[in-house]
Coordinates of C-alpha atoms and ligand atoms in Angstrom, one line a residue:
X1 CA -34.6 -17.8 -0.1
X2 CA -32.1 -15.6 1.9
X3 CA -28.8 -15.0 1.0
X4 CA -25.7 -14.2 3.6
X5 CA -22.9 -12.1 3.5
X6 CA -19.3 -13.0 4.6
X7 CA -17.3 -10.2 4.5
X8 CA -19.2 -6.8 4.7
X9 CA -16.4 -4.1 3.5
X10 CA -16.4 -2.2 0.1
X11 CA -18.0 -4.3 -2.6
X12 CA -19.6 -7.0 -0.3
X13 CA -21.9 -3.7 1.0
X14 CA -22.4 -3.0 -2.3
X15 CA -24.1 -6.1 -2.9
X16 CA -26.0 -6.6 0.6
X17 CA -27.6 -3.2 -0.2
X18 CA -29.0 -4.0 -3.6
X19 CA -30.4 -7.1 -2.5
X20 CA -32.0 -5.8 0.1
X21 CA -33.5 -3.0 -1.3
X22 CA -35.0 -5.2 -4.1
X23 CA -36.7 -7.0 -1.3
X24 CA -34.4 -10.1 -0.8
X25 CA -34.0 -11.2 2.5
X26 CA -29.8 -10.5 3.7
X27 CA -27.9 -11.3 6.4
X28 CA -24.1 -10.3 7.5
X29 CA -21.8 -12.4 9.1
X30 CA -19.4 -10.3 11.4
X31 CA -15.7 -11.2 12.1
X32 CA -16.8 -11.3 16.0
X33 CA -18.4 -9.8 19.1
X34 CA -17.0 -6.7 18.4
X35 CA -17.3 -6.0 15.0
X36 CA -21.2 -6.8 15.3
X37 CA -21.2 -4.6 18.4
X38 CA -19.8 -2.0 16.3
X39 CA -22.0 -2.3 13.5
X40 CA -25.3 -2.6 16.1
X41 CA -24.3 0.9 17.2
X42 CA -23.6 2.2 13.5
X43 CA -27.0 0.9 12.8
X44 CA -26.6 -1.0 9.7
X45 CA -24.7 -0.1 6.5
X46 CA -24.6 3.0 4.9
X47 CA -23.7 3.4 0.9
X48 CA -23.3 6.3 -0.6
X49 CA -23.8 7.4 -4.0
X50 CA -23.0 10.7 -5.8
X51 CA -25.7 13.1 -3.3
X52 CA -27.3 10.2 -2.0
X53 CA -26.7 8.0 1.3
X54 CA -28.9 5.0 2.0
X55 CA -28.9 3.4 5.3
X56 CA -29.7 -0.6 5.8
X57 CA -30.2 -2.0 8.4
X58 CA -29.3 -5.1 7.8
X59 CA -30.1 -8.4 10.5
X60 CA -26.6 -9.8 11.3
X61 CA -25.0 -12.5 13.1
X62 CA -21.7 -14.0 13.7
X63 CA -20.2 -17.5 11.9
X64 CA -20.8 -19.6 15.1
X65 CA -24.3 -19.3 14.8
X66 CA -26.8 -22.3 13.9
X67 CA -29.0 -21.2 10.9
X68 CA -28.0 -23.4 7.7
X69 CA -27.0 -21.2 4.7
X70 CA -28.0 -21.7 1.4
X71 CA -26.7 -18.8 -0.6
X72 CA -23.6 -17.2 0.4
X73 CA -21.6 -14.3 -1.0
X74 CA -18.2 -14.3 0.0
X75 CA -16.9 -10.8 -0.6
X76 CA -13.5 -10.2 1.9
X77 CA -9.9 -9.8 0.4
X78 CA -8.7 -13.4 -1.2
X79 CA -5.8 -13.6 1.0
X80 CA -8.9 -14.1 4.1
X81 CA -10.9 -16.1 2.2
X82 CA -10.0 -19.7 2.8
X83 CA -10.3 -18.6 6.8
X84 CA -13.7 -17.5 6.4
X85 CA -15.3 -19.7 4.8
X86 CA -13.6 -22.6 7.3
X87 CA -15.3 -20.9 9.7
X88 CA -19.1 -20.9 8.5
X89 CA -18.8 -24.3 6.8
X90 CA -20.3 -26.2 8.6
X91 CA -23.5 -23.7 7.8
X92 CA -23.4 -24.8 4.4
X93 CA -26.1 -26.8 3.4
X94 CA -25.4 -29.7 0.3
X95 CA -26.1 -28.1 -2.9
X96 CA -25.9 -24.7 -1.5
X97 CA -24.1 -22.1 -3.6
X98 CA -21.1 -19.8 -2.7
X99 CA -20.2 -16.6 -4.7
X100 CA -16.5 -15.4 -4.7
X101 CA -16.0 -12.0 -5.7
X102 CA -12.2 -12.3 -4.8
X103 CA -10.0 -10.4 -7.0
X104 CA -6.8 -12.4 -9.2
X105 CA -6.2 -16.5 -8.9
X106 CA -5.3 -18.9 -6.0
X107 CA -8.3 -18.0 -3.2
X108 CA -11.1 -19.5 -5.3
X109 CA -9.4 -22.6 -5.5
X110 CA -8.3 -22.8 -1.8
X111 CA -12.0 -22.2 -1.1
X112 CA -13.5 -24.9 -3.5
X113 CA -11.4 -27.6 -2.0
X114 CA -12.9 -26.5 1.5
X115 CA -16.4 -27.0 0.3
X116 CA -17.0 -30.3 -1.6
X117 CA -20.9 -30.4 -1.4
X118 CA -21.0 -26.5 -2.4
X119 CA -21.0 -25.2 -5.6
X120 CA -18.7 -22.1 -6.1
X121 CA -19.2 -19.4 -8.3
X122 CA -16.4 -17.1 -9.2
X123 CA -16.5 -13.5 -9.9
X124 CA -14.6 -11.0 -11.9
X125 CA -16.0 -7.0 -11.5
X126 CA -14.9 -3.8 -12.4
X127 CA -17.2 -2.0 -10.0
X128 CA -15.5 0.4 -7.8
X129 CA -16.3 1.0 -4.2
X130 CA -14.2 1.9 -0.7
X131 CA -14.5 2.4 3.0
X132 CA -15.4 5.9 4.4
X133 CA -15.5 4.6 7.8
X134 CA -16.9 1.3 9.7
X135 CA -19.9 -0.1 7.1
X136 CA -19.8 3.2 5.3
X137 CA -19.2 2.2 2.0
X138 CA -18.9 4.7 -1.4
X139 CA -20.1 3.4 -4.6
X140 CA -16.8 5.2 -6.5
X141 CA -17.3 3.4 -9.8
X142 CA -19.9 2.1 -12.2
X143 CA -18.5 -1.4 -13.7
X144 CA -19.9 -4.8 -14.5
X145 CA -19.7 -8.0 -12.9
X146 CA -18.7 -11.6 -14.8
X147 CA -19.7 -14.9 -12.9
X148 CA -19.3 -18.2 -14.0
X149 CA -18.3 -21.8 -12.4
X150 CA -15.1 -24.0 -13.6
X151 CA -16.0 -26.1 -15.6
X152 CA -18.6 -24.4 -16.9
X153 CA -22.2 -24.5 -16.1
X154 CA -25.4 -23.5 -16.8
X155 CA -26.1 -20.2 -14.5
X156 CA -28.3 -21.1 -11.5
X157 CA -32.6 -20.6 -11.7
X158 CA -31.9 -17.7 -9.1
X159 CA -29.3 -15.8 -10.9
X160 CA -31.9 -13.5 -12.7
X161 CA -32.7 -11.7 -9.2
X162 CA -29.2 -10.4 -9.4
X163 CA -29.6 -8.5 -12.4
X164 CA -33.9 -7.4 -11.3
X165 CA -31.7 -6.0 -8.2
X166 CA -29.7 -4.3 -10.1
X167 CA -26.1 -5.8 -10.0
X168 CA -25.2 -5.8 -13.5
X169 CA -23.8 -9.2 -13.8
X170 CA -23.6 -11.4 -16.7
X171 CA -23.2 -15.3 -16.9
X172 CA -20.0 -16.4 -18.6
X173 CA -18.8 -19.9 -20.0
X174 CA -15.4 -19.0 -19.6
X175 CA -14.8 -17.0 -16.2
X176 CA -11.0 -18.7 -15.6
X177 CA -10.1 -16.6 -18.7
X178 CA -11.6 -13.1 -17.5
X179 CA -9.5 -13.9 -14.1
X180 CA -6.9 -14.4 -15.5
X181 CA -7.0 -11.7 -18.1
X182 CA -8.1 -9.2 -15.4
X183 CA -4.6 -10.9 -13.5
X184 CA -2.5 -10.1 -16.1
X185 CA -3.6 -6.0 -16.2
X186 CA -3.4 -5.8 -12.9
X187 CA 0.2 -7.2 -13.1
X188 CA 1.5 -5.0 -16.0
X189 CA -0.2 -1.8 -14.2
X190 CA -0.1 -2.4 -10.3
X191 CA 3.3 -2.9 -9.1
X192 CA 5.0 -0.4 -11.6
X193 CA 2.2 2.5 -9.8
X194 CA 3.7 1.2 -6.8
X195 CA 7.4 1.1 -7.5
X196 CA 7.2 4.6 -9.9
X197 CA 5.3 5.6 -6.9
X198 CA 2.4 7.3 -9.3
X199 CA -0.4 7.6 -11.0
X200 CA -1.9 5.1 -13.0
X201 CA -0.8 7.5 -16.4
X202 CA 2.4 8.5 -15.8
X203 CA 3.1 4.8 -16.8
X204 CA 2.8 6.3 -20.0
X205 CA 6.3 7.7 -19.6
X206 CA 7.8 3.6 -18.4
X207 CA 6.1 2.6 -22.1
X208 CA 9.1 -0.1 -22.5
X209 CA 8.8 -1.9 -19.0
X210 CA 5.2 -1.9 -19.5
X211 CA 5.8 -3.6 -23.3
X212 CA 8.6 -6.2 -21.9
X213 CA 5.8 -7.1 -19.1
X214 CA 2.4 -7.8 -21.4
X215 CA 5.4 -9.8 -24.0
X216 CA 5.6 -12.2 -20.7
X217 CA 2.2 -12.2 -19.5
X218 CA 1.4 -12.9 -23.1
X219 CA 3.8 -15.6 -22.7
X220 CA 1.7 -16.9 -19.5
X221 CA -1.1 -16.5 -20.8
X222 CA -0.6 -18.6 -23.5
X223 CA -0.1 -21.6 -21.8
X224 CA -2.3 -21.1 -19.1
X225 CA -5.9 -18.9 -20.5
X226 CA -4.7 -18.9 -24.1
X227 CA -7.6 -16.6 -25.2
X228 CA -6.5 -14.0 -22.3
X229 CA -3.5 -13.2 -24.2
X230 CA -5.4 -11.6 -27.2
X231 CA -4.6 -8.2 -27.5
X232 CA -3.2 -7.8 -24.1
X233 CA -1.0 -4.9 -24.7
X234 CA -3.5 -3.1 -26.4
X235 CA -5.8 -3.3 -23.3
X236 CA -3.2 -2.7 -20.6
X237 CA -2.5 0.9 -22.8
X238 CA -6.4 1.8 -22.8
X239 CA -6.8 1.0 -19.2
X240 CA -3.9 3.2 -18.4
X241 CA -4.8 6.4 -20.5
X242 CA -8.9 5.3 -19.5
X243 CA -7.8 5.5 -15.5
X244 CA -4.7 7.7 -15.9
X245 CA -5.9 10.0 -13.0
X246 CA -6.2 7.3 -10.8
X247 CA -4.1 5.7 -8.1
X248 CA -4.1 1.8 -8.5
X249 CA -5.8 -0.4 -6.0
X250 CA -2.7 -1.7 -4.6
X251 CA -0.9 1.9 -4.9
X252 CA -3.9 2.7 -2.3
X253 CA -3.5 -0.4 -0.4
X254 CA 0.6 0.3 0.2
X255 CA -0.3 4.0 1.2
X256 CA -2.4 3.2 3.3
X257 CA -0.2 0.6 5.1
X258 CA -3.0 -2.4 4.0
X259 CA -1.9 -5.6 3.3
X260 CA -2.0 -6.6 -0.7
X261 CA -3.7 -9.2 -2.7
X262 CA 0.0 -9.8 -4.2
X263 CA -0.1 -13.3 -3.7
X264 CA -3.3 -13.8 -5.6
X265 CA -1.6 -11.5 -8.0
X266 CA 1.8 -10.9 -9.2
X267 CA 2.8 -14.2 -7.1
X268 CA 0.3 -16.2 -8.4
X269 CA 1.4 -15.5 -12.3
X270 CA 5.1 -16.1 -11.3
X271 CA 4.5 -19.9 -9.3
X272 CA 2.6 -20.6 -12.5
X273 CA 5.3 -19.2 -15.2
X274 CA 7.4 -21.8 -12.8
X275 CA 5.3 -24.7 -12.8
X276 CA 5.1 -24.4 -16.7
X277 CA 9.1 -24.0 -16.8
X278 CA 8.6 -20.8 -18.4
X279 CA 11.4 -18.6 -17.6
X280 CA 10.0 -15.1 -17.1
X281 CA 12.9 -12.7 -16.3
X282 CA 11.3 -9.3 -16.2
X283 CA 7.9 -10.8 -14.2
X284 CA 10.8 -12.2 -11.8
X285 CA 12.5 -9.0 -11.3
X286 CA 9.1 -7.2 -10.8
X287 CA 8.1 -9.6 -8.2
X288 CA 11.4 -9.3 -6.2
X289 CA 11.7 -5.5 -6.3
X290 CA 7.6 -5.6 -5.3
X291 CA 8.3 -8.0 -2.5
X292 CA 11.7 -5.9 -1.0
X293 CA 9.9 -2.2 -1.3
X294 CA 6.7 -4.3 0.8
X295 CA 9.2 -5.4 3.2
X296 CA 10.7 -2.7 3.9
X297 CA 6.9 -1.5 4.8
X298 CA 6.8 -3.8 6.8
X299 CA 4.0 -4.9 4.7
X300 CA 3.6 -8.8 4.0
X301 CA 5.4 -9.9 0.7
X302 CA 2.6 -12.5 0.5
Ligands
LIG401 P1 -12.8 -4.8 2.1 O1 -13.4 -3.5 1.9 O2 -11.5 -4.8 2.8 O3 -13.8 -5.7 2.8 C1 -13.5 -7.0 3.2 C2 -14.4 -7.4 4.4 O4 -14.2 -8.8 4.7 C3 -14.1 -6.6 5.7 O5 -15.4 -6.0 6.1 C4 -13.6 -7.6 6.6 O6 -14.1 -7.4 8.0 C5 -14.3 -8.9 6.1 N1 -13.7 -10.1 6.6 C6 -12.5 -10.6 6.4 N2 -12.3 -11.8 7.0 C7 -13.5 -12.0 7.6 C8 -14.0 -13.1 8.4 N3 -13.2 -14.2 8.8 N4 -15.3 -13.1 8.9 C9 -16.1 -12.0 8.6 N5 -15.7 -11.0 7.8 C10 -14.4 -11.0 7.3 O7 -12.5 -5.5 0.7 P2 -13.1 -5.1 -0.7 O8 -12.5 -3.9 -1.3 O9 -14.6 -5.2 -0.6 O10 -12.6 -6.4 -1.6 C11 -13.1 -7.7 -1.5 C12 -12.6 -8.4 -2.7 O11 -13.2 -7.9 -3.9 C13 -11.1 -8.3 -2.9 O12 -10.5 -9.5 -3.4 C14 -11.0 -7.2 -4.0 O13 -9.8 -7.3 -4.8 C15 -12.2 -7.5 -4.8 N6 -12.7 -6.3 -5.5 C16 -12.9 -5.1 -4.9 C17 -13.4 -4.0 -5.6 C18 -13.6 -2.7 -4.9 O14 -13.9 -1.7 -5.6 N7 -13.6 -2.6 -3.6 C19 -13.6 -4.1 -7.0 C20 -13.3 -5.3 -7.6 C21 -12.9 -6.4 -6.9 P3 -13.5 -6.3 8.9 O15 -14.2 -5.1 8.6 O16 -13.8 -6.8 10.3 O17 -12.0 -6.2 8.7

């Protein structure tokens, strides 16, 4: 059985090309006419890894076109997701089975209630891959991949070709608690990068903003993914002395003048602090200075 692929950028590539190469049948669906003219004359995607740089040639197609779809990984930023998958589904056959490797909260849902007959799988990985150019894609980052439904099911007969191609994934019972666990590091790490403007380990030297933060999130947590919250802080420090070199994803995305996932983010945790009439002062404050320094980027607060 083939799968598709809506949304071939960084960790969407990633994917195609693993499949493929274990001898799965893939197909990409392109944004338009002109991105699959573009990627007809780059000749398929290209991932690269350490020395080595594979080319696949991948068939592709655009959402408008007639085959069904039974399999479908949806791999573009969550903040496109809900337009994507609007546009291919009436593709989607009853039964068939959607993968969402969006990052934070908020997408997967918007998605679900587009798809009733579907079944949708959600995704949390720490993979690491970027862009070089047009569907040339570096695999930056060895990681693992956790996929699971909400509620909870059994994982699907196919979901042991995943793993024979390679992907390192692993079936979880509880994937609304790695999301929002994975949430809540991004939001004690991320935005402070961005506002300190630095590395991820010069956070080290903000140790008591980063402490009031994880005493919120563990606050969120608690009413929201209760088993998220344990041993929060502890984490958030190893992640930031483990990646201290690095820049964080959305320190890249505001250099780079890219729209963030901040909604999905840093938004998301602050509607829901609100919908639980949990007052959250410093989560607040972070969101509002995040959302002015964006602006005044001219980069969407949303
Ligand atoms: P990306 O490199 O920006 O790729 C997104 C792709 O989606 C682009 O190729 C884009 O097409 C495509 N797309 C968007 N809307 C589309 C539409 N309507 N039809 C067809 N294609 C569409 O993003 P990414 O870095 O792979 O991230 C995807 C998600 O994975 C995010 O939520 C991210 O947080 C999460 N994630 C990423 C990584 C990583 O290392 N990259 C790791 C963990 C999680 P165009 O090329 O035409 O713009």
């Amino acid at each position: 059985m083939s799968w598709h692929l809506l949304g071939a950028g960084s960790l969407g590539s990633l994917w195609a090309a693993r499949l493929s190469a274990a001898g799965h049948s893939v197909e990409l669906i392109l944004r338009n006419e002109q991105r699959l003219a573009d990627y007809l004359r780059a000749g398929g995607l290209q991932v690269r890894q350490g020395e080595q740089t594979l080319r696949h040639a991948l068939p592709a197609g655009l959402a408008g076109d007639p085959l069904p779809i039974r399999r479908l990984l949806l791999a573009c930023k969550a903040y496109d997701a809900a337009d994507a998958i609007a546009s291919v589904a009436t593709r989607l056959l009853p039964g068939s089975q959607v993968i969402l490797l969006q990052n934070g909260l908020g997408s997967q849902q918007a998605v679900a209630d587009l798809l009733p007959h579907s079944q949708c799988i959600c995704a949390s990985s720490t993979e690491g891959a970027y862009r070089e150019n047009d569907f040339q894609v570096v695999f930056a980052g060895q990681g693992q991949t956790w996929l699971g439904t909400s509620p909870a099911n059994a994982a699907p007969d196919w979901f042991g070709e995943l793993a024979s191609a390679g992907i390192p994934v692993s079936w979880v019972s509880d994937i609304d608690s790695r999301l929002w666990r994975k949430l809540a590091l991004n939001c004690a790490i991320n935005p402070l990068t961005v506002l300190h403007d630095c590395r991820n380990g010069v956070l080290r030297a903000h140790e008591s903003e980063v402490q009031t933060l994880c005493d919120e999130l563990c606050q969120l947590l608690a009413r929201c993914a209760p088993e998220a919250a344990i041993g929060l802080h502890e984490t958030v420090w190893q992640v930031i002395d483990a990646t201290a070199a690095n820049y964080s994803s959305m320190y890249q995305d505001v250099q780079q003048g890219r729209r963030t996932e901040i909604d999905y983010l840093l938004n998301h945790a602050c509607r829901s602090a609100e919908q639980h009439g949990l007052p959250l002062p410093a989560l607040k404050q972070l969101q509002q200075r995040l959302q002015q320094y964006l602006q005044q980027r001219g980069l969407p607060c949303r």
